[in-house]
Each structure stands twice: as C-alpha cells, then as structure tokens.
Amino acid sequence: MTTHTTAPDTPRTPTTGAPSGLVGIPPRIGRALAVGGAVLTIASTFLAWTWTAAFPGDLTVYGYPGGLQVLVLIGGALTALLGLASYGVTGLRRLAPAGADAAVKLAALATFATAWYTVIAISTELGGIVNLEPGAFIVAVSSLAALLGALSLPFERPEPDPIDPDDTSWEHFKHRASHQWDTFKAAFASGAPRALGKLPSHIEILIIVGILALGLLVFTYGIGTEYDELFIGFLITAGLGFAALGKSGLISQASQLTARHQTITVFGAFIAAALFPFTQTDDQYATLGVYILIFATVALGLNIVVGLAGLLDLGYVAFLGVGAYASALVSGSPSSPFDVHFPFWAAVLIGAAASLVFGVLIGAPTLRLRGDYLAIVTLGFGEIFRITANNLDGISGPDLTNGSNGISSIPNLKILGFDFGAQHDIGGFTIGRFANYFLLMLIITAVVVLVFRRSGDSRIGRAWVAIREDETAALAMGINGFRVKLIAFAVGASLAGLAGTVQAHVTYTVTPEQYLFAGAIPPNSAFLLAAVVLGGMGTIGGPLIGAALLFLIPNKLQFLGDYQLFAFGVALILLMRFRPEGLIPNRRRQLEFHEEAEAPTVLSKTGA
C-alpha cells in the first residue's frame, strides 16, 4: 500500500474536485466577479464620493480622482490586471509568473480595505452616511464584490494523484506522462511559475530604471502625504500591494534582474535618491529625508554586527552618540570647552575614530561572551554612555559635555566655500538647508554601502558569516573568533560615528536624551535593531528600506497620540508573523523560514 504526504486539506468544488476558496462561489465565476468588480471600482473613482470639500482631498469632483480615490484607483487597476493574468490573457501572463490567484486576493483586499476605510472616514468625520455621494456607494459594493470573487479562487493547484515510485510498469509510465502533460497545460493556463528568461541587456537595464523610478515615486508620494487619512490609505495600499506583487512573482524576478546588474542597480539607486530633493518645493519633507538617511546609515553599520557577524548589540546607538559628541566638541560651538573649529573632513575623522576606539574598548573585554550575555553587556554600555554624558557637566564630573543641556549652537558645515545652511539655486531648482544635508548624507551612505559590500565579500566577511552560523565549527576550522568579532564591532562602530558627525550639524544640538535604548521616535537602539531585522539581516537594501519605514511611520502616526506606539507595535507583530525573514531577505534566511513550503512532496511505501 502506498501512502503520501500532502498539504493540509483545502475546500474543493463538488463538481470538479479542484480546490476552491473561502466562499462557495465557483472559481470561474469568482474570477469574473473579481475582474468585473475591479473594473467597476476603477470607474467609481471618477465619480464624486461626497458633496463637500470638508473631507481632505476634495472627493467632490466628477471625472478627476483625488486624494484617497487615487489609491483606490491603483488598487483596482492592480486587481484587474492580475485577474486578467489569471485567465492567461496574452501579454499579461508575465505579470504573474508564480501564479495570479494568491496575488489577486491580496490586491482585492488592498482595494477593499482602502475603499471602505475612506467611506467610513467620510461618514465618521462628516456626521453620517448622508454625506456620501453615489460614487461612494458604488465603490463600496464593487470593491466588496471583487474581494468575494477573489476569495473564491483556489489557494493552490490540485495535487497529482499518488503514484508508486517503485512501479516501473507500462501503466505507471502512461499515468505519469499523462499527469505531466495535464500539469503543463494547467500551469500554462493558470499562470503557474515560469522562468522569465534572459532578456537583452539593454532591455533589462531599462526595466531596472523603471523599477527605480517607481520606487522614487512611491517614496516621494508616501513622504509627501499631506493629511493623516491619506497616509493611512497609502500604508494599506502599499503594504498589501507589495505583498500581492510578491505573491505574483514579480518581486522575485526584479531581484533576479538587479542581481545580474548589481553595480548598475546600486548606482541607479543613488541617482534616484539624489533626485529626491529636486521633487520638493521646500524643506518640509527634505527634513524627513535627511533623518531617514542618518537612521539608515547607522542601521547598515549595525547590520555588519548583527546581520553578518551575528552579534546582538543592544547599545549600538551609543556609538552614534560618541561620533556626534566628538564632532560637536571640535565644531566651534560656544558650548564646547575646546576653543577649536576643525574643518569637516577633520571632524569626520575624529568622530569615526572616537567611535572606533570606544568599539574596541567595549568589545575587547566583552566579545568572549555569547548570546544573551553579550546583549546584556552592550545594553549596559548604551546606558552608561548616556548617564556619563549627562554627568560630565562640571558639577557631577568634569565639564566636557555640558550635561543635560548638551552641546548647542553647532554651526552649519562649510565645505570648499559651500555653506550647507544657506539656500542654493541648482539648475533652476532652489535647494534648502536640509536638502543640502540630504545630498551630503547620501554621499556618506554611499561610502557605508561600499564598505559593507566590500567587507561582506572579503575573507573577513566570510569569517563573519561562519561565526554567525556556527561559532564552534568556525573555531574548529581555524578562524580566530575573538579577532573577527572585534573587527566587526570596530567597523560597525566607526560607521555609526561617521553618521553621527553629520547628525550633530543637522540638529544643531547634541544631548544625552537623543541616545536612548527605546523611545517613541528613532534613532534608538531598539528601532535600529528592528530596522535590521525587519528589513532583512545581512543585506544592503534591507536595513535601508527598514530604516526608512521605521522612521517615516512613527512621524506620520503622531496624530494617534497615546495609541501611536500601540498601532506601530501591532504593525510590527503582523509583519514579523507573515514575513519573518524581512522585507528584502537573503536567500539563506528565506529558505530557513520557508523550507517546509519549498520542500517537495515526500512519498513513502509501507506494507499493508
């Protein structure tokens, strides 16, 4: 008797035995309902949803979507395209190389959630459903219909009938060949995984340019949301839309393209980032941009310690503080006890060197510890740094840091006569103070990325990975674990100090309260570690994306008041539940978390 292991039982339609979705609608009808509902949702965005402009975004205009209507329009278009791809429409099958059914569910959910959130917000803020126009009722019904249709689609393709692997008879051969042919036809019709195939290099580079342009557009739109309702809708659409693209296989294909042209991708990404200040009319959102880059650069330095070497450092923000204080003390500030004003290049070297020295001093006696013990020691170092900086006020200790008042009135940078605190006209665009610092911080980020990439590919980088995977085995192979870990600690600390030198000049003031273990607004050690883990440990893009999200979202959610951290915590829990490997994981961690899903079906033979 032959037995086999299969996936958990899924609902099946009574007529064909094929898997069905959560609702009792036949998949063929559900697919049509999803596409039709999405098309009707798109049409509804060109109608008025309310009669008054009191609701932000002016949703009273016919023929021109605005505000949250634009997000619903994008969600509806994505649902319709993926739905047509699930039909196998020529030219659209490439939109879902890994299958469209799961992607349609997420896209329809994004559209439904954004549409109903908008309808409920209008009714709540304006005082009832009487404030809704016909367009709002249409979008509510059509988005619900699209979601119900999407939920009727099967969760997985049918499993083949069990076949005895030891049976070599002619009937077995015909059975297996028939199943392979049926599987091929079903895969082609339903959008099963298909390889993209290598396109001409210039086509692939154009695709990468399009991906980078789309990323810049999404980031600019998200950071520039003008009111709270629009940002919440953006989070819903972007989050579920990204998940839908991941399920469809487009994210995987984009990763393959960027991996084949890694140098061009990195260079293009920094060009796209450099264009960000030119998309802004003032410094309002460039301010967030420069702080995001500071946070992201420090997170990338921490990624060397945590992501490559596997050392849990809970006091890493202290190295940022060391670099900031060292730079502030030689910046010419009137609050500094040293009457000196070093040029920027010298301040950068002093900040990075001071952090490196502290990294070695802290790492040398503690890096023989492992796991939780090392985490506790580094947490203690972070607190000791903050308390020490608070006490060096001339009363409790030497007058060095001015205590809780910190080093204030730090002057703006001037490099080769270029004043970073003044506005400048470049190519017809007016670049303000924070935009100047954004471009400077982008150069420093590029240096940190180069250091991370080169060190990760080097012999010492491979030693870090070996220590992270199994320190005992690495020591048995002749790797000097203590020396390797100390180098990781020193390099990570110096990169944090490098970012701290710019932070000191951007914020004008350096105080101990800026370098807590945890707080409502980053950077702090808890948020830095979360950025590395959520973004993707051991990767370049992961901490950059994670830091951008973890800095932007708390700033945009300040309207929630006391519930801000609660909502943010729930979002982090959900993200770690459904994507524990991070937003941009490396292949090893992805296999660790999803090895069961990627494992082949196991056949076993037992006697009856």
Short mmCIF file of C-alpha atoms in Angstrom, two decimals, residues 149-569:
data_model
loop_
_atom_site.label_atom_id
_atom_site.label_comp_id
_atom_site.label_asym_id
_atom_site.label_seq_id
_atom_site.Cartn_x
_atom_site.Cartn_y
_atom_site.Cartn_z
CA GLY A 149 -14.70 36.93 -6.17
CA ALA A 150 -11.02 36.81 -5.29
CA LEU A 151 -11.66 34.77 -2.16
CA SER A 152 -13.42 32.13 -4.27
CA LEU A 153 -10.21 31.40 -6.18
CA PRO A 154 -8.30 28.26 -5.19
CA PHE A 155 -5.49 28.54 -2.69
CA GLU A 156 -3.32 26.04 -4.51
CA ARG A 157 -3.26 23.98 -7.67
CA PRO A 158 -4.57 20.38 -7.42
CA GLU A 159 -2.09 17.81 -6.16
CA PRO A 160 -1.34 14.93 -8.58
CA ASP A 161 -2.71 11.50 -7.73
CA PRO A 162 -0.30 9.36 -5.70
CA ILE A 163 2.00 7.14 -7.79
CA ASP A 164 4.12 4.29 -6.51
CA PRO A 165 7.75 5.33 -7.16
CA ASP A 166 8.87 1.71 -7.34
CA ASP A 167 6.33 0.78 -10.02
CA THR A 168 8.07 0.53 -13.44
CA SER A 169 5.17 -0.91 -15.39
CA TRP A 170 3.85 0.47 -18.68
CA GLU A 171 0.64 1.62 -16.94
CA HIS A 172 2.69 3.62 -14.48
CA PHE A 173 4.65 5.23 -17.34
CA LYS A 174 1.45 6.22 -19.15
CA HIS A 175 -0.07 7.52 -15.91
CA ARG A 176 2.99 9.64 -15.14
CA ALA A 177 3.23 11.03 -18.69
CA SER A 178 -0.46 11.90 -18.67
CA HIS A 179 -0.09 13.72 -15.36
CA GLN A 180 2.94 15.65 -16.60
CA TRP A 181 1.07 16.78 -19.72
CA ASP A 182 -2.04 17.76 -17.74
CA THR A 183 0.10 19.63 -15.21
CA PHE A 184 1.87 21.51 -18.00
CA LYS A 185 -1.41 22.55 -19.62
CA ALA A 186 -2.93 23.59 -16.30
CA ALA A 187 0.17 25.56 -15.34
CA PHE A 188 0.21 27.40 -18.66
CA ALA A 189 -3.48 28.24 -18.37
CA SER A 190 -3.46 29.29 -14.72
CA GLY A 191 -0.24 31.29 -14.58
CA ALA A 192 1.99 28.77 -12.82
CA PRO A 193 5.64 29.60 -12.21
CA ARG A 194 7.54 30.29 -15.40
CA ALA A 195 11.07 31.48 -15.83
CA LEU A 196 11.42 34.99 -17.15
CA GLY A 197 14.27 34.07 -19.44
CA LYS A 198 17.27 36.30 -20.03
CA LEU A 199 16.32 39.41 -21.97
CA PRO A 200 18.75 41.61 -23.90
CA SER A 201 20.94 43.61 -21.53
CA HIS A 202 19.59 46.99 -22.62
CA ILE A 203 16.01 45.80 -22.01
CA GLU A 204 16.89 44.55 -18.54
CA ILE A 205 18.60 47.85 -17.72
CA LEU A 206 15.51 49.77 -18.87
CA ILE A 207 13.38 47.57 -16.61
CA ILE A 208 15.71 48.34 -13.69
CA VAL A 209 15.41 52.07 -14.45
CA GLY A 210 11.63 51.71 -14.40
CA ILE A 211 11.76 49.88 -11.05
CA LEU A 212 13.94 52.61 -9.53
CA ALA A 213 11.67 55.34 -10.92
CA LEU A 214 8.66 53.56 -9.42
CA GLY A 215 10.43 53.30 -6.07
CA LEU A 216 11.23 57.02 -6.11
CA LEU A 217 7.60 57.81 -6.97
CA VAL A 218 6.23 55.65 -4.15
CA PHE A 219 8.68 57.07 -1.60
CA THR A 220 8.02 60.66 -2.66
CA TYR A 221 4.27 60.11 -2.52
CA GLY A 222 4.44 58.45 0.90
CA ILE A 223 6.69 61.05 2.49
CA GLY A 224 4.64 63.87 0.99
CA THR A 225 1.18 62.78 2.17
CA GLU A 226 -0.46 65.96 3.36
CA TYR A 227 -3.03 64.59 5.82
CA ASP A 228 -3.45 61.63 8.14
CA GLU A 229 -6.22 59.83 6.25
CA LEU A 230 -4.16 59.80 3.06
CA PHE A 231 -1.13 58.30 4.82
CA ILE A 232 -3.19 55.50 6.37
CA GLY A 233 -4.66 54.72 2.96
CA PHE A 234 -1.15 54.78 1.50
CA LEU A 235 0.04 52.26 4.10
CA ILE A 236 -2.85 49.92 3.32
CA THR A 237 -2.44 50.11 -0.45
CA ALA A 238 1.35 49.98 -0.47
CA GLY A 239 1.63 47.20 2.09
CA LEU A 240 -0.92 44.82 0.57
CA GLY A 241 0.08 45.83 -2.96
CA PHE A 242 3.70 44.92 -2.23
CA ALA A 243 2.53 41.58 -0.83
CA ALA A 244 0.45 40.97 -3.97
CA LEU A 245 3.43 41.65 -6.22
CA GLY A 246 5.49 39.30 -4.09
CA LYS A 247 2.93 36.50 -4.42
CA SER A 248 2.75 37.04 -8.17
CA GLY A 249 6.49 36.51 -8.51
CA LEU A 250 7.32 39.97 -9.85
CA ILE A 251 9.41 40.86 -6.80
CA SER A 252 11.45 37.70 -7.28
CA GLN A 253 12.01 38.47 -10.95
CA ALA A 254 13.02 42.03 -10.13
CA SER A 255 15.56 40.64 -7.63
CA GLN A 256 16.98 38.39 -10.36
CA LEU A 257 17.38 41.34 -12.71
CA THR A 258 19.06 43.55 -10.11
CA ALA A 259 21.37 40.69 -9.10
CA ARG A 260 22.53 40.32 -12.70
CA HIS A 261 23.24 44.07 -12.91
CA GLN A 262 24.18 44.79 -9.30
CA THR A 263 26.60 47.64 -9.99
CA ILE A 264 24.17 49.42 -12.30
CA THR A 265 21.36 48.92 -9.77
CA VAL A 266 23.35 50.40 -6.87
CA PHE A 267 24.50 53.35 -8.98
CA GLY A 268 20.97 53.93 -10.29
CA ALA A 269 19.50 53.74 -6.79
CA PHE A 270 21.75 56.56 -5.59
CA ILE A 271 20.95 58.64 -8.67
CA ALA A 272 17.25 58.17 -7.94
CA ALA A 273 17.79 59.13 -4.30
CA ALA A 274 19.76 62.22 -5.35
CA LEU A 275 16.77 63.36 -7.40
CA PHE A 276 14.52 63.37 -4.33
CA PRO A 277 15.35 66.93 -3.13
CA PHE A 278 14.54 68.24 -6.60
CA THR A 279 11.00 66.85 -6.27
CA GLN A 280 10.33 69.01 -3.20
CA THR A 281 9.28 72.64 -3.24
CA ASP A 282 10.52 73.35 0.31
CA ASP A 283 12.45 71.75 3.15
CA GLN A 284 9.39 70.28 4.88
CA TYR A 285 9.85 66.73 3.60
CA ALA A 286 13.57 67.00 2.84
CA THR A 287 13.91 67.21 6.63
CA LEU A 288 12.46 63.73 6.98
CA GLY A 289 14.66 62.58 4.12
CA VAL A 290 17.94 63.57 5.77
CA TYR A 291 16.93 61.99 9.10
CA ILE A 292 15.93 58.80 7.28
CA LEU A 293 19.38 58.65 5.65
CA ILE A 294 21.11 59.15 9.01
CA PHE A 295 18.98 56.40 10.55
CA ALA A 296 19.51 54.11 7.55
CA THR A 297 23.29 54.59 7.54
CA VAL A 298 23.54 53.70 11.23
CA ALA A 299 21.27 50.68 10.67
CA LEU A 300 23.54 49.50 7.85
CA GLY A 301 26.53 49.72 10.20
CA LEU A 302 24.62 47.70 12.80
CA ASN A 303 23.89 45.16 10.05
CA ILE A 304 27.60 44.32 9.99
CA VAL A 305 27.49 43.48 13.69
CA VAL A 306 24.12 41.72 13.78
CA GLY A 307 23.45 40.62 10.21
CA LEU A 308 26.93 39.42 9.18
CA ALA A 309 28.71 38.57 12.46
CA GLY A 310 25.58 37.56 14.40
CA LEU A 311 26.40 39.66 17.49
CA LEU A 312 23.35 41.02 19.31
CA ASP A 313 24.24 44.64 20.17
CA LEU A 314 21.55 46.47 22.17
CA GLY A 315 23.58 49.61 22.82
CA TYR A 316 24.65 50.45 19.30
CA VAL A 317 23.11 53.94 19.34
CA ALA A 318 25.82 54.94 21.82
CA PHE A 319 28.41 54.81 19.00
CA LEU A 320 26.27 57.28 17.07
CA GLY A 321 26.35 59.50 20.14
CA VAL A 322 30.12 59.20 20.52
CA GLY A 323 30.64 60.34 16.94
CA ALA A 324 28.15 63.19 17.33
CA TYR A 325 29.72 64.45 20.59
CA ALA A 326 33.26 64.15 19.23
CA SER A 327 32.34 66.16 16.14
CA ALA A 328 30.37 68.74 18.16
CA LEU A 329 33.28 69.35 20.55
CA VAL A 330 35.60 70.40 17.69
CA SER A 331 32.96 72.21 15.61
CA GLY A 332 33.46 75.70 17.06
CA SER A 333 30.30 75.58 19.20
CA PRO A 334 30.28 78.14 22.05
CA SER A 335 29.08 75.35 24.36
CA SER A 336 32.22 73.30 23.73
CA PRO A 337 35.02 73.55 26.32
CA PHE A 338 37.53 73.32 23.45
CA ASP A 339 38.00 76.59 21.61
CA VAL A 340 38.66 74.96 18.23
CA HIS A 341 36.88 74.82 14.88
CA PHE A 342 38.08 71.95 12.74
CA PRO A 343 37.17 71.59 9.06
CA PHE A 344 34.56 69.00 8.21
CA TRP A 345 36.99 66.34 6.97
CA ALA A 346 38.89 66.51 10.26
CA ALA A 347 35.65 66.39 12.29
CA VAL A 348 34.56 63.32 10.33
CA LEU A 349 37.83 61.54 11.04
CA ILE A 350 37.66 62.45 14.73
CA GLY A 351 34.05 61.26 15.06
CA ALA A 352 34.70 57.96 13.27
CA ALA A 353 37.97 57.38 15.16
CA ALA A 354 36.39 58.11 18.55
CA SER A 355 33.59 55.62 17.88
CA LEU A 356 36.11 53.05 16.65
CA VAL A 357 38.18 53.43 19.84
CA PHE A 358 35.09 53.03 22.01
CA GLY A 359 34.06 49.99 19.96
CA VAL A 360 37.41 48.34 20.60
CA LEU A 361 37.45 49.30 24.29
CA ILE A 362 33.97 47.88 24.82
CA GLY A 363 34.44 44.86 22.57
CA ALA A 364 37.82 43.69 23.84
CA PRO A 365 36.64 42.62 27.33
CA THR A 366 33.12 41.55 26.35
CA LEU A 367 33.24 39.75 23.00
CA ARG A 368 34.28 36.49 24.63
CA LEU A 369 30.67 36.36 25.78
CA ARG A 370 27.91 34.95 23.60
CA GLY A 371 24.17 35.33 23.07
CA ASP A 372 22.13 36.87 25.89
CA TYR A 373 25.19 37.72 27.99
CA LEU A 374 26.68 39.82 25.20
CA ALA A 375 23.32 41.53 24.64
CA ILE A 376 23.10 42.48 28.34
CA VAL A 377 26.63 43.90 28.36
CA THR A 378 26.04 46.03 25.24
CA LEU A 379 22.74 47.25 26.68
CA GLY A 380 24.64 48.32 29.80
CA PHE A 381 27.21 50.18 27.68
CA GLY A 382 24.47 52.17 25.97
CA GLU A 383 23.03 53.25 29.31
CA ILE A 384 26.47 54.00 30.79
CA PHE A 385 27.28 56.28 27.84
CA ARG A 386 24.05 58.26 28.25
CA ILE A 387 24.45 58.61 32.04
CA THR A 388 28.12 59.56 31.69
CA ALA A 389 27.31 62.23 29.09
CA ASN A 390 24.66 63.56 31.49
CA ASN A 391 27.12 63.76 34.39
CA LEU A 392 30.01 65.48 32.60
CA ASP A 393 28.53 68.89 33.37
CA GLY A 394 31.17 70.42 35.65
CA ILE A 395 29.21 69.53 38.79
CA SER A 396 28.91 65.74 38.92
CA GLY A 397 32.08 65.37 36.86
CA PRO A 398 34.46 67.24 34.55
CA ASP A 399 32.96 69.96 32.37
CA LEU A 400 33.05 68.25 28.99
CA THR A 401 29.55 67.63 27.58
CA ASN A 402 27.59 70.41 29.35
CA GLY A 403 25.38 67.76 31.00
CA SER A 404 21.73 67.54 30.07
CA ASN A 405 21.94 70.81 28.13
CA GLY A 406 24.32 69.20 25.67
CA ILE A 407 26.48 70.87 23.05
CA SER A 408 24.31 73.54 21.41
CA SER A 409 24.61 76.15 18.66
CA ILE A 410 26.65 73.86 16.44
CA PRO A 411 27.41 75.87 13.29
CA ASN A 412 26.46 74.73 9.81
CA LEU A 413 29.02 72.95 7.71
CA LYS A 414 31.06 74.75 5.09
CA ILE A 415 32.94 72.60 2.59
CA LEU A 416 35.07 74.30 -0.06
CA GLY A 417 33.10 77.52 0.43
CA PHE A 418 29.73 75.74 0.10
CA ASP A 419 27.51 76.74 3.04
CA PHE A 420 25.12 73.89 3.89
CA GLY A 421 22.94 76.20 5.94
CA ALA A 422 22.07 78.52 3.03
CA GLN A 423 19.79 78.09 0.04
CA HIS A 424 21.34 77.45 -3.34
CA ASP A 425 19.96 77.53 -6.88
CA ILE A 426 20.95 74.47 -8.90
CA GLY A 427 19.63 74.10 -12.45
CA GLY A 428 16.64 76.31 -11.75
CA PHE A 429 15.77 74.44 -8.51
CA THR A 430 16.11 76.04 -5.10
CA ILE A 431 17.84 73.68 -2.66
CA GLY A 432 17.39 74.48 1.03
CA ARG A 433 19.36 73.60 4.14
CA PHE A 434 18.00 70.11 4.73
CA ALA A 435 18.26 69.28 1.04
CA ASN A 436 21.96 70.20 1.18
CA TYR A 437 22.49 67.90 4.12
CA PHE A 438 20.43 65.21 2.38
CA LEU A 439 22.86 65.18 -0.56
CA LEU A 440 25.86 65.14 1.80
CA MET A 441 24.37 62.29 3.82
CA LEU A 442 23.66 60.43 0.58
CA ILE A 443 27.39 60.52 -0.24
CA ILE A 444 28.20 59.19 3.22
CA THR A 445 25.57 56.47 2.78
CA ALA A 446 27.25 55.50 -0.50
CA VAL A 447 30.58 55.17 1.35
CA VAL A 448 28.96 52.98 4.01
CA VAL A 449 27.31 50.80 1.36
CA LEU A 450 30.67 50.40 -0.38
CA VAL A 451 32.36 49.40 2.90
CA PHE A 452 29.56 46.94 3.71
CA ARG A 453 29.61 45.39 0.26
CA ARG A 454 33.38 45.04 0.01
CA SER A 455 33.81 43.76 3.56
CA GLY A 456 30.94 41.30 3.16
CA ASP A 457 32.56 39.81 0.04
CA SER A 458 36.03 39.69 1.57
CA ARG A 459 37.75 36.96 3.53
CA ILE A 460 36.86 38.66 6.81
CA GLY A 461 33.23 38.89 5.68
CA ARG A 462 33.10 35.14 5.05
CA ALA A 463 34.59 34.64 8.50
CA TRP A 464 31.82 36.79 9.99
CA VAL A 465 29.19 34.63 8.31
CA ALA A 466 30.89 31.48 9.55
CA ILE A 467 30.89 32.82 13.12
CA ARG A 468 27.22 33.76 12.78
CA GLU A 469 26.17 30.33 11.51
CA ASP A 470 28.17 28.20 13.98
CA GLU A 471 30.91 29.73 16.09
CA THR A 472 32.12 26.39 17.42
CA ALA A 473 32.55 24.96 13.93
CA ALA A 474 34.25 28.17 12.76
CA LEU A 475 36.75 27.98 15.63
CA ALA A 476 37.43 24.34 14.79
CA MET A 477 38.25 25.39 11.21
CA GLY A 478 40.94 27.78 12.43
CA ILE A 479 39.06 31.11 12.47
CA ASN A 480 40.14 33.44 15.28
CA GLY A 481 36.67 34.18 16.59
CA PHE A 482 37.63 36.92 19.03
CA ARG A 483 39.65 38.88 16.47
CA VAL A 484 36.96 38.53 13.80
CA LYS A 485 34.20 39.70 16.14
CA LEU A 486 36.30 42.60 17.39
CA ILE A 487 36.86 43.77 13.80
CA ALA A 488 33.09 43.63 13.18
CA PHE A 489 32.47 45.66 16.34
CA ALA A 490 35.10 48.24 15.39
CA VAL A 491 33.92 48.64 11.78
CA GLY A 492 30.26 48.92 12.80
CA ALA A 493 31.08 51.48 15.50
CA SER A 494 33.16 53.66 13.15
CA LEU A 495 30.35 53.72 10.56
CA ALA A 496 27.89 54.85 13.26
CA GLY A 497 30.32 57.59 14.31
CA LEU A 498 30.60 58.71 10.70
CA ALA A 499 26.85 59.30 10.56
CA GLY A 500 26.93 60.97 13.97
CA THR A 501 29.20 63.75 12.69
CA VAL A 502 26.53 64.85 10.21
CA GLN A 503 23.71 64.41 12.73
CA ALA A 504 25.40 66.86 15.11
CA HIS A 505 25.38 69.61 12.48
CA VAL A 506 21.89 68.84 11.21
CA THR A 507 20.24 69.00 14.66
CA TYR A 508 22.37 71.96 15.89
CA THR A 509 22.37 70.36 19.37
CA VAL A 510 23.65 67.09 20.83
CA THR A 511 22.06 65.96 24.11
CA PRO A 512 22.13 62.65 26.05
CA GLU A 513 18.36 62.17 25.62
CA GLN A 514 18.84 61.62 21.89
CA TYR A 515 20.54 58.27 22.51
CA LEU A 516 18.08 56.15 24.49
CA PHE A 517 17.66 52.40 24.20
CA ALA A 518 13.98 52.84 23.28
CA GLY A 519 11.69 55.76 22.65
CA ALA A 520 8.79 56.99 20.57
CA ILE A 521 10.96 58.46 17.80
CA PRO A 522 14.13 56.90 16.36
CA PRO A 523 17.06 56.69 16.19
CA ASN A 524 17.50 54.50 19.27
CA SER A 525 18.92 51.04 19.78
CA ALA A 526 15.57 49.26 19.69
CA PHE A 527 14.50 50.89 16.43
CA LEU A 528 17.90 50.32 14.85
CA LEU A 529 17.77 46.61 15.64
CA ALA A 530 14.18 46.44 14.40
CA ALA A 531 15.22 48.11 11.14
CA VAL A 532 17.88 45.46 10.53
CA VAL A 533 15.63 42.51 11.40
CA LEU A 534 12.53 43.74 9.58
CA GLY A 535 14.42 44.97 6.55
CA GLY A 536 16.48 41.83 6.09
CA MET A 537 19.60 40.80 8.00
CA GLY A 538 22.82 40.54 6.02
CA THR A 539 21.58 42.53 3.01
CA ILE A 540 22.24 46.08 1.78
CA GLY A 541 18.75 47.10 0.76
CA GLY A 542 17.01 45.56 3.78
CA PRO A 543 18.23 47.94 6.52
CA LEU A 544 17.82 50.92 4.18
CA ILE A 545 14.16 50.07 3.50
CA GLY A 546 13.53 49.04 7.11
CA ALA A 547 15.03 52.25 8.48
CA ALA A 548 13.02 54.39 6.07
CA LEU A 549 9.76 52.72 7.15
CA LEU A 550 10.57 52.73 10.87
CA PHE A 551 11.42 56.42 10.81
CA LEU A 552 8.64 57.57 8.49
CA ILE A 553 5.72 55.67 10.02
CA PRO A 554 6.10 56.94 13.64
CA ASN A 555 6.46 60.50 12.36
CA LYS A 556 3.29 60.18 10.30
CA LEU A 557 1.33 58.43 13.08
CA GLN A 558 1.81 61.17 15.67
CA PHE A 559 -1.87 62.11 15.30
CA LEU A 560 -2.72 58.86 17.16
CA GLY A 561 -1.27 60.33 20.36
CA ASP A 562 -1.09 57.72 23.13
CA TYR A 563 -2.09 54.95 20.71
CA GLN A 564 0.82 55.62 18.36
CA LEU A 565 3.20 53.01 19.77
CA PHE A 566 0.35 50.52 20.18
CA ALA A 567 -0.59 50.76 16.50
CA PHE A 568 3.05 50.65 15.49
CA GLY A 569 3.67 47.58 17.64
#
